[in-house]
Amino acid sequence: MTTSNTGSGDVDPAVREELARLRNSIDNIDAAVVHMLAERFKATQQVGHLKARHQLPPADPAREARQIERLRTLAENAKLDPAFAEKFLNFIIAEVIRHHERIAEDTVNGSTPLAN
């Protein structure tokens, strides 16, 4: 198999086929990740409404620390860089907290109905 840096025209068809197969797998994984994140955010929205109803703070630093440690361990076991996994979870946590703050504010202002 030979390749060229001059563009896709000189690439061996077997290489092109393998690249397409791998990219298709990546696309499937990306779709699964997006759907899993959507489900996660549906659950965290419910948590946000529950917290707002009971006047609990949007953030829970102790839980966040436990989750980060748990995710780092999962990452290590999966041979994924734990620092990357932590950054990813921190990004998600920040977005969840932002949602919870908005839900709490809307609840106080009476502009959003509380979820069941």
XYZ file of N, CA and C in Angstrom:
348
model
N 0.837 -1.179 0.000
C 0.000 0.000 0.000
C 0.877 1.236 0.000
N 0.563 2.141 -0.904
C 1.334 3.365 -0.974
C 0.406 4.545 -0.770
N 0.980 5.592 -0.245
C 0.217 6.813 -0.054
C 1.019 7.973 -0.594
N 0.363 9.073 -0.745
C 1.018 10.275 -1.229
C 0.482 11.454 -0.451
N 1.328 12.442 -0.242
C 0.908 13.668 0.428
C 0.369 14.691 -0.566
N 0.282 14.309 -1.845
C -0.143 15.261 -2.869
C -1.652 15.343 -3.007
N -2.384 14.559 -2.252
C -3.844 14.579 -2.329
C -4.383 13.171 -2.317
N -5.697 13.048 -2.417
C -6.326 11.734 -2.286
C -6.231 10.906 -3.564
N -5.817 11.476 -4.684
C -5.776 10.755 -5.943
C -4.770 9.622 -5.983
N -3.694 9.691 -5.231
C -2.638 8.689 -5.272
C -2.756 7.629 -4.182
N -3.836 7.631 -3.440
C -3.974 6.709 -2.323
C -4.441 5.343 -2.825
N -3.789 4.322 -2.324
C -4.143 2.939 -2.657
C -5.613 2.708 -2.301
N -6.396 2.088 -3.169
C -7.817 1.844 -2.878
C -8.048 1.070 -1.586
N -7.146 0.172 -1.230
C -7.305 -0.577 0.021
C -7.161 0.353 1.224
N -6.263 1.320 1.122
C -6.084 2.300 2.194
C -7.331 3.173 2.286
N -7.825 3.592 1.131
C -9.027 4.425 1.105
C -10.211 3.671 1.725
N -10.343 2.396 1.430
C -11.422 1.567 1.970
C -11.295 1.419 3.489
N -10.078 1.162 3.956
C -9.854 1.033 5.409
C -10.138 2.347 6.113
N -9.723 3.454 5.509
C -9.985 4.775 6.081
C -11.491 5.024 6.174
N -12.220 4.681 5.137
C -13.680 4.851 5.138
C -14.322 3.992 6.221
N -13.850 2.752 6.372
C -14.396 1.862 7.404
C -14.164 2.434 8.790
N -12.955 2.916 9.043
C -12.635 3.483 10.356
C -13.434 4.750 10.612
N -13.546 5.599 9.605
C -14.316 6.838 9.771
C -15.793 6.543 10.010
N -16.330 5.520 9.371
C -17.717 5.125 9.602
C -17.906 4.697 11.059
N -16.944 3.964 11.578
C -17.002 3.551 12.983
C -16.946 4.771 13.904
N -16.070 5.709 13.584
C -15.964 6.947 14.374
C -17.287 7.709 14.331
N -17.896 7.800 13.155
C -19.186 8.494 13.032
C -20.255 7.831 13.891
N -20.271 6.504 13.912
C -21.234 5.779 14.744
C -20.995 6.053 16.229
N -19.750 6.071 16.625
C -19.407 6.353 18.028
C -19.817 7.774 18.384
N -19.533 8.732 17.494
C -19.931 10.125 17.741
C -21.446 10.231 17.935
N -22.206 9.532 17.112
C -23.668 9.557 17.242
C -24.086 8.992 18.596
N -23.468 7.891 19.002
C -23.795 7.288 20.296
C -23.455 8.245 21.436
N -22.320 8.917 21.353
C -21.912 9.871 22.394
C -22.935 11.005 22.496
N -23.357 11.537 21.361
C -24.334 12.627 21.373
C -25.639 12.162 22.014
N -26.102 10.970 21.648
C -27.346 10.463 22.233
C -27.196 10.203 23.732
N -26.055 9.702 24.148
C -25.819 9.467 25.579
C -25.762 10.792 26.337
N -25.133 11.796 25.757
C -25.101 13.113 26.401
C -26.506 13.700 26.502
N -27.312 13.508 25.465
C -28.691 14.008 25.515
C -29.451 13.352 26.661
N -29.292 12.048 26.817
C -29.962 11.341 27.919
C -29.439 11.821 29.270
N -28.142 12.041 29.348
C -27.543 12.524 30.601
C -28.123 13.886 30.968
N -28.232 14.776 29.968
C -28.745 16.112 30.252
C -30.234 16.092 30.579
N -30.988 15.158 30.027
C -32.391 15.018 30.440
C -32.470 14.695 31.929
N -31.616 13.791 32.381
C -31.601 13.421 33.802
C -31.129 14.583 34.668
N -30.093 15.298 34.223
C -29.595 16.401 35.051
C -30.592 17.558 35.082
N -31.405 17.711 34.028
C -32.455 18.728 34.063
C -33.463 18.388 35.162
N -33.794 17.119 35.285
C -34.716 16.694 36.340
C -34.099 16.957 37.716
N -32.807 16.700 37.845
C -32.109 17.000 39.100
C -32.194 18.495 39.380
N -31.981 19.311 38.361
C -32.047 20.765 38.529
C -33.405 21.224 39.019
N -34.471 20.645 38.474
C -35.823 21.004 38.927
C -36.061 20.555 40.371
N -35.582 19.380 40.699
C -35.719 18.884 42.076
C -34.965 19.787 43.049
N -33.746 20.154 42.680
C -32.967 21.059 43.532
C -33.675 22.405 43.684
N -34.201 22.920 42.590
C -34.877 24.220 42.648
C -36.101 24.154 43.548
N -36.872 23.071 43.423
C -38.080 22.914 44.247
C -37.747 22.899 45.729
N -36.593 22.339 46.060
C -36.216 22.192 47.471
C -35.127 23.168 47.881
N -34.916 24.165 47.041
C -33.968 25.247 47.315
C -32.583 24.730 47.670
N -32.139 23.737 46.920
C -30.779 23.210 47.073
C -29.860 23.950 46.114
N -28.596 24.058 46.461
C -27.669 24.790 45.581
C -27.471 24.069 44.245
N -27.235 24.835 43.178
C -27.030 24.237 41.858
C -25.812 23.309 41.786
N -24.787 23.628 42.541
C -23.559 22.825 42.523
C -23.479 21.959 43.775
N -22.835 20.814 43.627
C -22.592 19.901 44.740
C -21.122 19.475 44.664
N -20.228 20.300 45.215
C -18.793 20.042 45.068
C -18.344 18.663 45.551
N -18.959 18.144 46.599
C -18.556 16.822 47.101
C -18.900 15.746 46.074
N -20.098 15.808 45.513
C -20.482 14.837 44.472
C -19.590 14.996 43.244
N -19.340 16.228 42.852
C -18.490 16.468 41.686
C -17.112 15.843 41.883
N -16.553 15.994 43.067
C -15.232 15.413 43.352
C -15.285 13.888 43.272
N -16.358 13.301 43.819
C -16.510 11.834 43.735
C -16.643 11.377 42.285
N -17.408 12.117 41.506
C -17.612 11.757 40.105
C -16.313 11.876 39.308
N -15.544 12.912 39.577
C -14.263 13.083 38.882
C -13.334 11.926 39.212
N -13.245 11.574 40.477
C -12.386 10.452 40.872
C -12.868 9.153 40.232
N -14.161 8.949 40.232
C -14.747 7.750 39.612
C -14.432 7.703 38.122
N -14.602 8.835 37.442
C -14.349 8.872 36.007
C -12.865 8.678 35.693
N -11.997 9.219 36.539
C -10.553 9.020 36.332
C -10.211 7.537 36.423
N -10.806 6.844 37.385
C -10.568 5.401 37.531
C -11.102 4.648 36.316
N -12.316 4.995 35.883
C -12.873 4.367 34.681
C -11.969 4.605 33.479
N -11.467 5.817 33.346
C -10.583 6.150 32.225
C -9.305 5.323 32.274
N -8.707 5.240 33.452
C -7.480 4.440 33.587
C -7.734 2.996 33.186
N -8.845 2.435 33.646
C -9.187 1.045 33.317
C -9.437 0.858 31.828
N -9.924 1.907 31.165
C -10.217 1.845 29.734
C -9.015 2.267 28.885
N -7.892 2.545 29.539
C -6.679 2.993 28.831
C -6.893 4.345 28.139
N -7.660 5.212 28.801
C -7.893 6.570 28.328
C -7.181 7.512 29.294
N -6.619 8.563 28.790
C -5.912 9.531 29.624
C -6.864 10.088 30.690
N -6.587 9.832 31.974
C -7.482 10.313 33.037
C -7.597 11.837 33.076
N -6.537 12.536 32.703
C -6.600 13.998 32.687
C -7.595 14.473 31.630
N -7.605 13.821 30.477
C -8.579 14.155 29.442
C -9.993 13.877 29.946
N -10.196 12.718 30.558
C -11.512 12.358 31.077
C -11.980 13.383 32.112
N -11.065 13.837 32.959
C -11.420 14.835 33.970
C -11.807 16.155 33.315
N -11.048 16.584 32.319
C -11.386 17.826 31.612
C -12.762 17.715 30.960
N -13.030 16.578 30.366
C -14.317 16.346 29.709
C -15.450 16.423 30.731
N -15.284 15.746 31.865
C -16.330 15.776 32.889
C -16.482 17.175 33.471
N -15.389 17.884 33.683
C -15.480 19.254 34.199
C -16.270 20.151 33.249
N -16.080 19.950 31.952
C -16.831 20.707 30.962
C -18.325 20.417 31.096
N -18.664 19.143 31.225
C -20.065 18.742 31.370
C -20.641 19.284 32.669
N -19.893 19.156 33.761
C -20.362 19.642 35.062
C -20.636 21.141 35.006
N -19.755 21.892 34.385
C -19.952 23.346 34.281
C -21.247 23.664 33.537
N -21.534 22.916 32.485
C -22.767 23.129 31.723
C -23.990 22.745 32.570
N -23.900 21.652 33.297
C -25.004 21.226 34.165
C -25.281 22.294 35.226
N -24.234 22.790 35.843
C -24.414 23.829 36.873
C -25.061 25.067 36.265
N -24.629 25.438 35.077
C -25.230 26.586 34.400
C -26.729 26.355 34.191
N -27.092 25.155 33.767
C -28.511 24.813 33.600
C -29.249 24.877 34.931
N -28.635 24.325 35.984
C -29.273 24.320 37.303
C -29.469 25.742 37.824
N -28.507 26.608 37.576
C -28.647 28.003 38.004
C -29.810 28.675 37.264
N -29.921 28.394 35.968
C -31.022 28.963 35.184
C -32.367 28.441 35.676
N -32.437 27.154 35.950
C -33.676 26.549 36.445
C -34.054 27.166 37.795
N -33.063 27.316 38.678
C -33.334 27.910 39.995
C -33.822 29.344 39.852
N -33.183 30.104 38.978
C -33.590 31.492 38.761
C -35.002 31.559 38.178
N -35.274 30.709 37.206
C -36.609 30.684 36.602
C -37.657 30.254 37.614
N -37.308 29.344 38.488
C -38.244 28.866 39.508
C -38.564 29.992 40.489
N -37.537 30.720 40.914
C -37.749 31.823 41.842
C -38.608 32.907 41.187
N -38.361 33.143 39.900
C -39.114 34.176 39.185
C -40.479 33.701 38.715
N -40.736 32.399 38.872
C -42.010 31.849 38.458
C -42.192 31.761 36.956
N -41.094 31.761 36.203
C -41.224 31.771 34.745
C -41.116 30.392 34.111
N -40.825 29.371 34.906
C -40.720 28.021 34.355
C -41.490 27.063 35.245
N -42.366 26.250 34.650
C -43.049 25.254 35.476
C -42.065 24.206 35.968
N -42.296 23.718 37.147
C -41.415 22.699 37.723
C -41.682 21.357 37.088
N -40.607 20.656 36.780
C -40.727 19.297 36.191
C -41.159 18.334 37.272
N -41.815 17.272 36.855
C -42.241 16.231 37.804
C -41.088 15.357 38.192
